[in-house]
XYZ file of C-alpha atoms in Angstrom:
701
model
C 118.962 111.001 136.348
C 115.169 110.750 136.941
C 114.398 114.375 136.078
C 112.312 113.614 133.001
C 114.343 116.067 130.860
C 116.231 114.803 127.835
C 119.581 116.577 127.374
C 120.432 117.905 123.906
C 123.261 116.134 122.133
C 124.941 118.589 119.771
C 126.860 116.980 116.947
C 130.240 117.926 115.567
C 129.962 121.206 113.702
C 126.323 121.727 114.646
C 125.098 124.922 116.286
C 122.117 125.064 118.607
C 120.139 128.229 117.972
C 118.496 129.387 121.177
C 116.637 132.137 119.380
C 118.585 135.190 120.518
C 118.225 135.459 124.270
C 118.182 131.956 125.831
C 114.926 130.760 127.358
C 116.574 130.707 130.780
C 116.999 134.418 130.458
C 114.011 135.412 128.348
C 111.542 133.650 130.634
C 113.111 134.707 133.928
C 111.766 137.366 136.172
C 113.044 140.894 135.501
C 114.326 141.050 139.071
C 116.553 138.044 138.397
C 117.930 139.814 135.353
C 118.691 142.800 137.543
C 120.509 140.518 139.981
C 122.483 139.188 137.020
C 123.484 142.719 136.019
C 124.213 143.919 139.582
C 126.390 140.974 140.554
C 130.004 141.875 141.334
C 131.101 138.387 140.267
C 131.543 137.641 136.571
C 128.473 135.904 135.094
C 127.962 134.540 131.574
C 125.442 132.326 129.791
C 126.919 130.435 126.828
C 125.047 128.424 124.239
C 126.023 125.010 122.970
C 126.868 126.775 119.700
C 129.948 128.354 121.340
C 128.596 131.896 121.578
C 127.752 133.994 124.612
C 124.023 134.519 125.045
C 124.316 136.972 127.890
C 127.157 138.530 129.946
C 126.853 140.787 132.977
C 128.472 144.254 133.273
C 131.206 142.932 135.589
C 132.391 140.565 132.842
C 132.090 143.277 130.202
C 134.224 145.652 132.312
C 136.848 143.004 133.026
C 137.414 142.124 129.347
C 136.943 145.676 128.070
C 135.075 144.751 124.855
C 131.769 146.245 123.694
C 128.802 144.067 124.510
C 127.981 143.638 120.827
C 131.442 142.238 120.121
C 131.260 139.850 123.094
C 127.967 138.409 121.832
C 128.880 138.273 118.143
C 132.184 136.362 118.337
C 132.758 132.748 119.463
C 133.802 132.963 123.085
C 136.942 130.862 122.390
C 138.359 133.839 120.455
C 138.577 135.805 123.716
C 140.577 133.035 125.406
C 144.376 132.956 125.366
C 145.532 130.706 122.471
C 147.466 128.407 124.807
C 144.358 127.829 126.941
C 141.844 127.254 124.155
C 142.302 123.446 123.815
C 141.612 122.679 127.513
C 138.720 125.174 127.561
C 137.271 123.523 124.446
C 137.551 120.146 126.185
C 135.920 121.506 129.322
C 133.088 122.986 127.254
C 132.554 119.625 125.597
C 132.589 117.944 129.000
C 129.923 120.380 130.194
C 127.743 119.879 127.097
C 127.937 116.119 127.485
C 127.720 116.146 131.270
C 124.932 116.019 133.811
C 123.029 119.078 134.969
C 123.943 118.303 138.576
C 127.643 118.582 137.772
C 129.489 121.802 138.630
C 132.817 122.033 136.836
C 135.483 124.470 137.956
C 138.407 125.579 135.817
C 140.769 128.500 135.173
C 142.042 130.084 131.980
C 143.499 133.310 130.617
C 141.611 135.859 128.525
C 142.869 138.521 126.120
C 141.329 141.843 127.183
C 140.362 144.652 124.872
C 143.505 146.630 125.785
C 145.737 143.670 124.955
C 146.411 142.708 128.566
C 146.039 139.150 129.814
C 144.011 138.245 132.893
C 143.295 134.977 134.710
C 139.661 134.000 135.337
C 138.331 131.223 137.590
C 134.941 129.680 136.712
C 132.285 127.388 138.188
C 129.933 126.177 135.441
C 126.703 124.192 135.323
C 124.803 122.885 132.290
C 121.124 123.713 131.748
C 120.271 120.978 129.197
C 116.584 121.741 128.898
C 117.527 125.233 127.592
C 120.658 124.330 125.673
C 122.907 126.722 127.623
C 125.678 126.694 130.202
C 125.612 129.097 133.166
C 128.975 130.125 134.637
C 130.017 132.309 137.583
C 133.624 133.470 137.772
C 136.071 135.855 139.330
C 139.294 137.581 138.354
C 142.242 135.766 140.002
C 145.032 137.622 138.179
C 146.428 139.182 141.366
C 146.489 135.814 143.107
C 148.313 134.233 140.175
C 150.846 137.059 140.151
C 151.340 136.808 143.910
C 151.939 133.061 143.629
C 154.485 133.621 140.871
C 156.256 136.334 142.872
C 156.328 134.082 145.932
C 157.884 131.259 143.928
C 160.480 133.639 142.499
C 161.241 135.026 145.974
C 161.763 131.536 147.323
C 164.040 130.714 144.417
C 166.068 133.857 145.026
C 166.337 133.073 148.748
C 167.610 129.583 147.997
C 170.042 130.952 145.418
C 171.273 133.625 147.820
C 171.675 131.087 150.597
C 173.743 128.873 148.311
C 175.858 131.775 147.072
C 176.422 133.200 150.558
C 177.546 129.926 152.115
C 181.236 130.403 151.150
C 181.131 133.989 152.396
C 179.625 132.830 155.689
C 182.431 130.309 156.084
C 185.007 133.026 155.438
C 183.400 135.381 157.935
C 183.220 132.634 160.550
C 186.889 131.860 160.047
C 187.851 135.502 160.429
C 185.804 135.792 163.617
C 187.604 132.788 165.066
C 190.981 134.349 164.288
C 189.905 137.693 165.755
C 188.787 135.912 168.919
C 192.226 134.345 169.344
C 193.922 137.715 168.961
C 191.506 139.350 171.401
C 192.246 136.630 173.972
C 195.939 137.484 173.794
C 197.246 134.132 172.583
C 200.800 133.889 171.355
C 201.439 135.060 167.758
C 202.514 131.530 166.785
C 199.068 130.236 167.703
C 197.427 132.973 165.640
C 199.517 132.105 162.583
C 198.761 128.407 162.941
C 195.058 129.128 163.237
C 195.089 131.353 160.152
C 196.885 128.655 158.152
C 194.347 126.060 159.239
C 191.429 128.294 158.293
C 192.842 129.126 154.855
C 193.715 125.501 154.127
C 190.174 124.455 155.005
C 188.499 127.270 153.060
C 190.548 126.922 149.869
C 190.678 123.131 150.074
C 194.366 122.689 149.256
C 197.000 120.187 150.342
C 198.814 122.777 152.415
C 198.645 126.439 153.440
C 201.465 128.484 154.899
C 202.083 131.950 156.283
C 205.539 133.262 155.539
C 207.359 136.346 156.685
C 209.905 137.992 154.444
C 213.345 137.962 156.045
C 214.828 141.394 156.647
C 218.328 140.000 156.115
C 217.842 139.054 152.473
C 215.577 137.656 149.767
C 214.210 134.730 151.728
C 211.078 133.566 153.491
C 210.593 132.284 157.023
C 207.694 129.957 157.795
C 205.670 131.276 160.714
C 202.405 129.382 160.171
C 201.780 126.003 158.572
C 198.721 123.847 157.916
C 199.594 120.793 155.833
C 198.589 117.211 155.281
C 202.341 116.568 155.401
C 203.210 118.157 158.717
C 206.977 118.130 158.224
C 206.954 119.532 154.691
C 207.288 123.181 155.705
C 208.849 123.285 159.177
C 208.124 126.330 161.319
C 211.060 128.723 161.487
C 212.694 127.267 158.371
C 214.332 129.852 156.115
C 214.180 129.281 152.364
C 215.998 131.495 149.930
C 214.178 132.525 146.784
C 214.167 130.240 143.771
C 212.770 130.785 140.298
C 209.196 129.513 140.130
C 208.400 130.351 143.755
C 205.115 132.256 143.940
C 206.180 133.977 147.166
C 209.330 135.273 145.439
C 207.194 136.831 142.715
C 204.986 138.440 145.380
C 208.088 139.897 147.012
C 209.167 141.481 143.712
C 205.781 142.824 142.572
C 203.725 143.256 145.742
C 200.842 141.457 143.984
C 199.392 137.963 144.068
C 201.273 135.437 141.973
C 201.104 131.830 140.788
C 203.977 129.354 140.684
C 204.719 125.888 139.345
C 205.043 124.460 135.880
C 208.713 123.597 136.236
C 210.790 120.505 136.964
C 211.619 120.841 140.665
C 213.893 117.807 140.596
C 216.582 119.923 138.990
C 216.415 122.619 141.688
C 218.840 122.174 144.540
C 217.966 123.074 148.098
C 214.873 122.608 150.269
C 212.506 124.306 147.806
C 213.179 121.921 144.946
C 213.514 118.846 147.163
C 210.222 119.471 148.996
C 208.160 120.355 145.936
C 209.542 117.387 144.003
C 208.917 114.962 146.863
C 205.328 116.212 147.415
C 204.571 116.404 143.661
C 203.542 120.058 143.974
C 202.394 121.304 140.567
C 200.639 124.547 141.493
C 201.118 127.295 144.090
C 199.363 130.620 144.700
C 200.591 133.348 147.038
C 198.973 136.594 148.126
C 200.735 139.493 149.875
C 200.120 140.398 153.518
C 200.493 144.167 153.730
C 200.615 145.488 157.283
C 200.234 149.245 157.733
C 201.471 149.972 154.218
C 204.478 147.646 154.138
C 204.880 144.195 152.665
C 205.088 141.995 155.748
C 204.849 138.554 154.197
C 202.584 136.315 152.177
C 200.014 133.599 152.505
C 200.592 130.701 150.138
C 198.747 127.528 149.218
C 200.275 124.509 147.514
C 198.512 121.700 145.670
C 199.240 118.484 143.815
C 196.503 119.494 141.348
C 196.115 122.697 139.333
C 194.493 125.330 141.556
C 191.288 127.075 140.364
C 191.674 130.406 138.606
C 189.882 132.287 141.395
C 192.202 131.003 144.141
C 194.209 134.227 144.210
C 190.984 136.279 144.545
C 189.780 134.209 147.487
C 193.204 134.388 149.062
C 193.449 138.139 148.576
C 190.103 138.767 150.268
C 191.206 136.688 153.213
C 194.739 138.064 153.504
C 193.469 141.643 153.582
C 191.625 140.932 156.820
C 194.386 138.664 158.147
C 196.823 141.535 157.701
C 194.594 143.619 159.975
C 194.694 140.882 162.606
C 198.483 140.733 162.409
C 198.797 144.525 162.620
C 196.683 144.528 165.754
C 198.354 141.586 167.443
C 200.105 143.969 169.825
C 197.013 146.146 170.198
C 194.546 143.585 171.502
C 192.380 146.227 173.107
C 191.534 147.736 169.716
C 190.670 144.380 168.209
C 188.632 143.361 171.245
C 186.733 146.620 171.029
C 185.934 145.961 167.369
C 184.738 142.456 168.205
C 182.539 143.846 170.976
C 181.013 146.411 168.629
C 180.244 143.756 166.027
C 178.767 141.495 168.676
C 176.633 144.343 170.003
C 175.329 145.131 166.531
C 174.565 141.472 165.925
C 172.611 141.311 169.175
C 170.517 144.323 168.187
C 170.026 142.968 164.662
C 168.911 139.651 166.133
C 166.279 141.407 168.230
C 164.966 143.233 165.179
C 165.003 140.075 163.045
C 162.984 138.267 165.722
C 160.386 141.034 165.695
C 161.086 142.375 169.189
C 158.978 145.415 170.237
C 160.628 148.769 169.419
C 160.895 149.612 173.138
C 162.995 146.500 173.688
C 165.215 147.406 170.733
C 165.742 150.955 172.033
C 166.652 149.689 175.497
C 169.100 147.193 174.016
C 170.721 149.958 171.937
C 171.209 152.178 174.995
C 172.654 149.271 176.987
C 175.033 148.265 174.203
C 176.280 151.843 173.772
C 176.774 152.119 177.526
C 178.928 148.969 177.512
C 180.929 149.812 174.397
C 181.934 153.381 175.204
C 183.674 154.793 178.283
C 180.505 156.582 179.396
C 178.307 156.628 182.480
C 174.905 157.152 180.816
C 173.510 156.415 177.364
C 170.104 157.476 176.074
C 168.051 157.098 172.915
C 165.752 160.028 172.151
C 163.123 160.657 169.490
C 162.391 164.117 168.108
C 158.717 165.085 168.147
C 156.870 167.347 165.717
C 156.018 169.914 168.415
C 159.602 171.009 169.128
C 160.253 168.517 171.924
C 162.051 165.218 172.206
C 161.156 162.064 174.119
C 163.423 159.621 175.922
C 162.626 156.187 174.473
C 165.517 154.498 176.291
C 167.400 155.873 179.240
C 170.331 154.970 181.431
C 169.488 157.571 184.068
C 166.670 157.767 186.597
C 166.673 161.531 186.123
C 165.418 161.060 182.532
C 162.824 158.266 182.687
C 161.532 156.590 179.545
C 158.595 158.523 178.161
C 159.629 161.872 179.633
C 159.452 164.727 177.147
C 161.764 167.738 177.155
C 161.673 170.959 175.136
C 164.423 171.796 172.717
C 166.260 175.016 173.425
C 169.406 176.515 174.819
C 172.359 177.861 172.914
C 174.672 174.930 173.685
C 172.211 172.164 174.356
C 173.333 168.821 172.876
C 169.900 167.726 171.633
C 169.316 171.139 170.104
C 172.693 171.131 168.322
C 172.010 167.756 166.730
C 168.460 168.802 165.807
C 169.596 172.018 164.127
C 172.584 170.599 162.237
C 171.689 166.953 161.679
C 175.333 166.147 162.499
C 177.178 164.728 165.521
C 177.810 167.194 168.326
C 179.690 167.235 171.617
C 179.808 169.243 174.823
C 183.107 168.924 176.652
C 181.865 171.032 179.543
C 178.227 171.167 180.606
C 179.013 174.197 182.727
C 178.313 176.414 179.710
C 175.192 174.578 178.495
C 171.770 176.173 178.930
C 168.206 174.960 178.960
C 166.178 172.543 181.122
C 167.980 169.467 179.789
C 171.425 170.912 180.469
C 170.370 171.727 184.029
C 169.184 168.137 184.466
C 172.493 166.818 183.146
C 174.486 168.941 185.572
C 172.363 167.746 188.483
C 173.047 164.201 187.348
C 176.787 164.836 187.476
C 177.348 164.653 183.702
C 180.324 166.797 182.675
C 180.711 165.954 178.963
C 178.546 164.288 176.357
C 178.443 163.306 172.706
C 175.360 162.912 170.541
C 174.986 161.466 167.061
C 171.865 161.747 164.872
C 169.726 158.747 163.967
C 168.729 159.221 160.338
C 165.890 156.923 159.362
C 165.100 156.827 155.635
C 166.446 160.312 155.066
C 164.762 162.034 158.011
C 166.163 163.019 161.392
C 164.460 160.540 163.701
C 166.333 161.219 166.940
C 169.733 160.867 168.519
C 171.845 158.615 170.674
C 173.538 160.549 173.460
C 176.315 159.324 175.737
C 177.535 161.252 178.797
C 180.450 160.966 181.177
C 180.898 162.089 184.787
C 184.694 162.030 184.527
C 186.681 165.232 184.737
C 188.325 164.786 181.354
C 186.215 165.004 178.168
C 185.204 161.934 176.238
C 187.875 160.572 173.842
C 188.145 162.235 170.428
C 187.008 159.104 168.598
C 183.727 158.844 170.534
C 181.726 160.514 167.769
C 183.138 158.183 165.121
C 182.497 155.065 167.197
C 178.994 156.187 168.079
C 178.251 157.275 164.505
C 179.332 153.938 163.029
C 177.045 152.242 165.536
C 174.037 154.503 164.935
C 174.194 153.999 161.165
C 173.290 150.344 161.635
C 170.940 151.090 164.523
C 169.006 153.456 162.246
C 168.448 150.574 159.861
C 167.138 148.451 162.729
C 164.749 151.237 163.786
C 163.523 151.688 160.220
C 162.783 147.976 159.973
C 160.960 147.982 163.306
C 158.899 151.029 162.295
C 158.072 149.516 158.920
C 156.971 146.268 160.514
C 154.835 148.139 163.053
C 153.338 150.332 160.331
C 152.466 147.311 158.192
C 150.917 145.535 161.185
C 148.868 148.612 162.086
C 147.740 149.017 158.496
C 146.693 145.396 158.309
C 144.844 145.682 161.606
C 142.954 148.727 160.369
C 142.083 146.991 157.118
C 140.874 143.896 158.962
C 138.823 146.002 161.393
C 137.261 147.993 158.560
C 136.477 144.811 156.647
C 134.890 143.204 159.709
C 132.806 146.298 160.409
C 131.622 146.460 156.803
C 130.738 142.756 156.887
C 128.759 143.258 160.116
C 126.945 146.202 158.555
C 125.965 144.200 155.491
C 124.791 141.268 157.627
C 122.848 143.589 159.921
C 121.188 145.410 157.043
C 120.248 142.158 155.342
C 118.850 140.689 158.556
C 116.903 143.761 159.625
C 115.617 144.669 156.180
C 115.419 142.400 153.160
C 115.451 139.151 155.131
C 112.473 140.160 157.264
C 110.491 141.238 154.234
C 111.273 138.013 152.403
C 110.126 136.008 155.438
C 106.901 138.026 155.450
C 106.547 137.346 151.703
C 106.892 133.584 152.206
C 104.320 133.568 155.034
C 101.871 135.630 152.991
C 102.265 133.331 149.976
C 101.597 130.287 152.169
C 98.405 131.962 153.427
C 97.420 132.639 149.821
C 98.103 129.004 148.927
C 95.917 127.852 151.810
C 93.173 130.239 150.693
C 93.311 128.846 147.154
C 92.782 125.325 148.434
C 90.016 126.496 150.779
C 88.220 128.466 148.126
C 88.459 131.716 150.080
C 88.120 135.131 148.445
C 91.151 136.941 149.925
C 93.757 135.379 147.584
C 94.289 138.518 145.450
C 94.839 140.625 148.579
C 97.407 138.175 149.953
C 99.225 137.921 146.620
C 99.334 141.704 146.335
C 100.714 141.959 149.852
C 103.387 139.335 149.104
C 104.338 141.127 145.883
C 104.632 144.442 147.698
C 106.919 142.901 150.344
C 109.053 141.239 147.663
C 109.413 144.535 145.791
C 110.380 146.345 148.997
C 112.928 143.620 149.749
C 114.316 144.030 146.251
C 114.599 147.778 146.746
C 116.408 147.287 150.052
C 118.857 144.810 148.502
C 119.486 147.284 145.680
C 120.074 150.069 148.200
C 122.470 147.832 150.143
C 124.434 147.044 146.977
C 124.647 150.756 146.219
C 125.927 151.335 149.763
C 128.964 149.167 149.055
C 129.800 151.092 145.886
C 127.479 154.046 145.296
C 125.187 153.641 142.322
C 126.140 157.015 140.869
C 129.798 155.992 140.898
C 129.118 152.572 139.403
C 126.926 153.945 136.623
C 128.436 157.330 135.867
C 132.029 157.225 137.077
C 133.977 159.583 139.319
C 132.358 162.776 138.006
C 128.847 161.520 138.777
C 129.857 160.191 142.192
C 131.520 163.478 143.200
C 128.501 165.487 142.009
C 126.271 163.467 144.330
C 128.661 164.048 147.239
C 128.796 167.783 146.519
C 125.007 168.016 146.392
C 124.766 166.710 149.956
C 127.272 169.176 151.430
C 126.093 171.964 153.769
C 128.509 174.394 152.055
C 128.996 175.161 148.341
C 131.418 172.792 146.582
C 132.927 173.575 143.171
C 133.942 170.534 141.133
C 136.325 170.212 138.191
C 136.529 166.513 137.309
C 138.338 166.182 133.974
C 138.626 162.402 133.918
C 136.501 159.760 132.237
C 135.929 156.211 133.396
C 138.870 154.816 135.340
C 139.870 151.298 136.389
C 137.406 150.123 139.036
C 139.894 150.059 141.933
C 141.326 153.481 141.035
C 137.877 154.994 140.576
C 136.603 153.662 143.908
C 139.726 154.832 145.757
C 139.521 158.325 144.258
C 135.835 158.503 145.233
C 136.516 157.519 148.846
C 139.313 160.119 149.079
C 136.832 162.826 148.055
C 134.116 161.425 150.318
C 136.341 161.331 153.400
C 137.800 164.788 152.745
C 134.350 166.373 152.248
C 133.090 164.611 155.382
C 135.908 166.250 157.350
C 135.064 169.601 155.767
C 131.443 169.261 156.882
C 132.275 168.084 160.407
C 135.428 169.943 161.417
C 136.624 172.614 158.978
C 134.018 175.352 159.638
C 134.567 176.286 155.990
C 132.539 178.593 153.780
C 133.205 176.509 150.679
C 135.310 173.789 149.121
C 136.733 172.804 145.755
C 137.291 169.328 144.271
C 139.510 168.703 141.232
C 140.598 165.525 139.499
C 142.788 165.080 136.450
C 145.207 162.612 134.892
C 148.870 163.631 134.659
C 151.649 161.357 133.396
C 149.697 158.180 134.035
C 148.602 159.211 137.522
C 145.195 160.365 138.751
C 145.656 163.556 140.764
C 142.785 164.279 143.171
C 142.692 167.419 145.323
C 140.147 168.710 147.847
C 140.684 172.260 149.126
C 138.659 174.195 151.730
C 138.890 177.633 153.325
C 138.290 176.431 156.866
C 140.253 176.706 160.099
C 142.880 174.074 159.163
C 144.834 172.146 161.742
C 144.075 168.644 160.398
C 146.707 165.975 161.123
C 147.280 163.129 158.607
C 147.824 160.662 161.453
C 145.238 162.123 163.794
C 142.036 160.909 162.211
C 141.017 157.346 161.514
C 139.525 158.284 158.169
C 142.731 159.803 156.813
C 144.783 156.861 158.060
C 142.355 154.531 156.313
C 142.739 156.532 153.102
C 146.528 156.246 153.356
C 146.185 152.473 153.701
C 143.808 152.261 150.742
C 146.129 154.393 148.593
C 149.191 152.388 149.628
C 147.511 149.251 148.286
C 147.592 150.889 144.825
C 151.106 152.392 145.266
C 149.404 155.753 145.729
C 150.286 158.599 148.083
C 148.278 160.886 150.369
C 149.352 164.436 151.230
C 147.634 166.699 153.768
C 148.559 170.396 154.099
C 146.588 172.045 156.888
C 148.141 175.119 158.454
C 146.128 176.806 161.189
C 143.643 179.379 159.832
C 144.801 178.641 156.245
C 142.401 175.907 155.256
C 143.185 172.334 154.379
C 144.358 170.642 151.178
C 143.979 166.881 150.844
C 145.762 165.544 147.753
C 146.042 161.983 146.470
C 148.098 160.545 143.617
C 146.991 157.148 142.256
C 148.990 155.382 139.509
C 146.754 154.254 136.671
C 148.560 150.976 136.038
C 146.424 149.435 138.774
């Protein structure tokens, strides 16, 4: 390649002895070696003989082997057995390749604790020194995330396939319910049900029969058949042996029929089944309000699947409800409206609508569904008040906050009991809210709690200006609605919380990146520029025979050393040097030494996984910063221990208290950092009782 360097050509079985430390390392500047050791990326130098010549601390920590063991064993022994052949080929390709080539590859390694991790490498050959230099990173989390994503997609596709029949059934039932709600004639409802069942089950015919009160016979009231005249509407057939519907009549359970010679059976049953070559029938009872009303039957010229009766039973249970409510269309229409309202709210949540829009939609839907004049959604606050987040009254605008109180105040009753409550007469209610309700003309009201993930989030309240109280079933109707609404609110809150957490993480990352860039530009970069200029002046002096060369070289060396010190200080600013070298105990001791008040420490943990150790350190750092700035404390105490596979960190002070977990950016950031490791943050800070900040971090991370 025109470089004038002949590449070594190791033979099969030969080992190239680089004399201990490779020349590329032994002859390099000590500062470069320090860079090698300080690098956060994984760095290794491997000889052509298949042994590591040098590894940096990041690689040593990742694999978890002693340095002596890493250097004394062939590096292929640390690689997962399934990945050794391709790694061996890649190594051979590197040895026989060109020094300008950079080869990237991934493989698994067996760590000292037996775990398996994925590493990604970029490698370059150094032929003149007989070694290969590689820089890598741990991509285990990415690999796991990719695998989880593939599994999630597979599960979604599987669920979609499995739910398709259920969706068809639900759609069919909604169509039937719509017919009943529109008040169509019963004959049309029966025909529609027969059509839906015939289509869903995929049989030659489907019928709805009503048992005749005058004797053991059936009357066809709904028919869907490829042979339209096979089962005429209104026809009355007396029972015959082998009829599935006759067996249903006797047992009240689903039954199967067929398996007999219908040609020998006289009457319409035998004649029809023989003519149509019916070999299998299944019937399922239709029980209306506790009594056997009739049956739904399917007939086929082929044997019906074994699960036909199950599918039919699930459908007939809901069809029976439709039949029972045929004369009570108002009840069925109300149910359809409630389901439609819930679907509309769920659609808003699924589309990621803002919480305010969801709350307004909930209040509007409740106002339409119930016989009420106003409907509100309120959220309980931590200071003993509640806020209107959706309102159907100008007297209670969105965002207005009211105090809890009053012996018979609706919001207070729900807050104290966590159960639905009603006021049939606001004349006896007390408190500011009750007075506002009376001025608004509200005479009775019902409120039901919104329980979000086990906590009382707020309530939905509905009020009426009519003289008579709200109907007795108002609580039940409102409660059934709020159960699903609570789920929608929980989803909206979770989505908002995740978005806020991500935004904070992104902002913190950007700020840290700007700080690093700024520090590099203002410090090390300027000194390195000065070094280069000084060296050029020295070079010019050498050529000109001037006497100031030693001075210039000394000045350049001084600037380079200062730049090195600043880079080292910057690296320690990302993860403090005391923490990196000595672990959590050393890092906390440094923090305590800088505090303006005495800090007692009891750190009974050794070295921890890097992510856990850094997170625990930042918890202590943030808590002690708050002690110094806000607590007005006389002293503090820091403890850390491992219990049941979890690192328990606690910072206690004797200050004024009053800290809020969600009131300071630092504590919110700690909660985000802990959440990334499935950890938890707890803050107890009663006024005048000091503050306790506690964190629990699982060690499996």
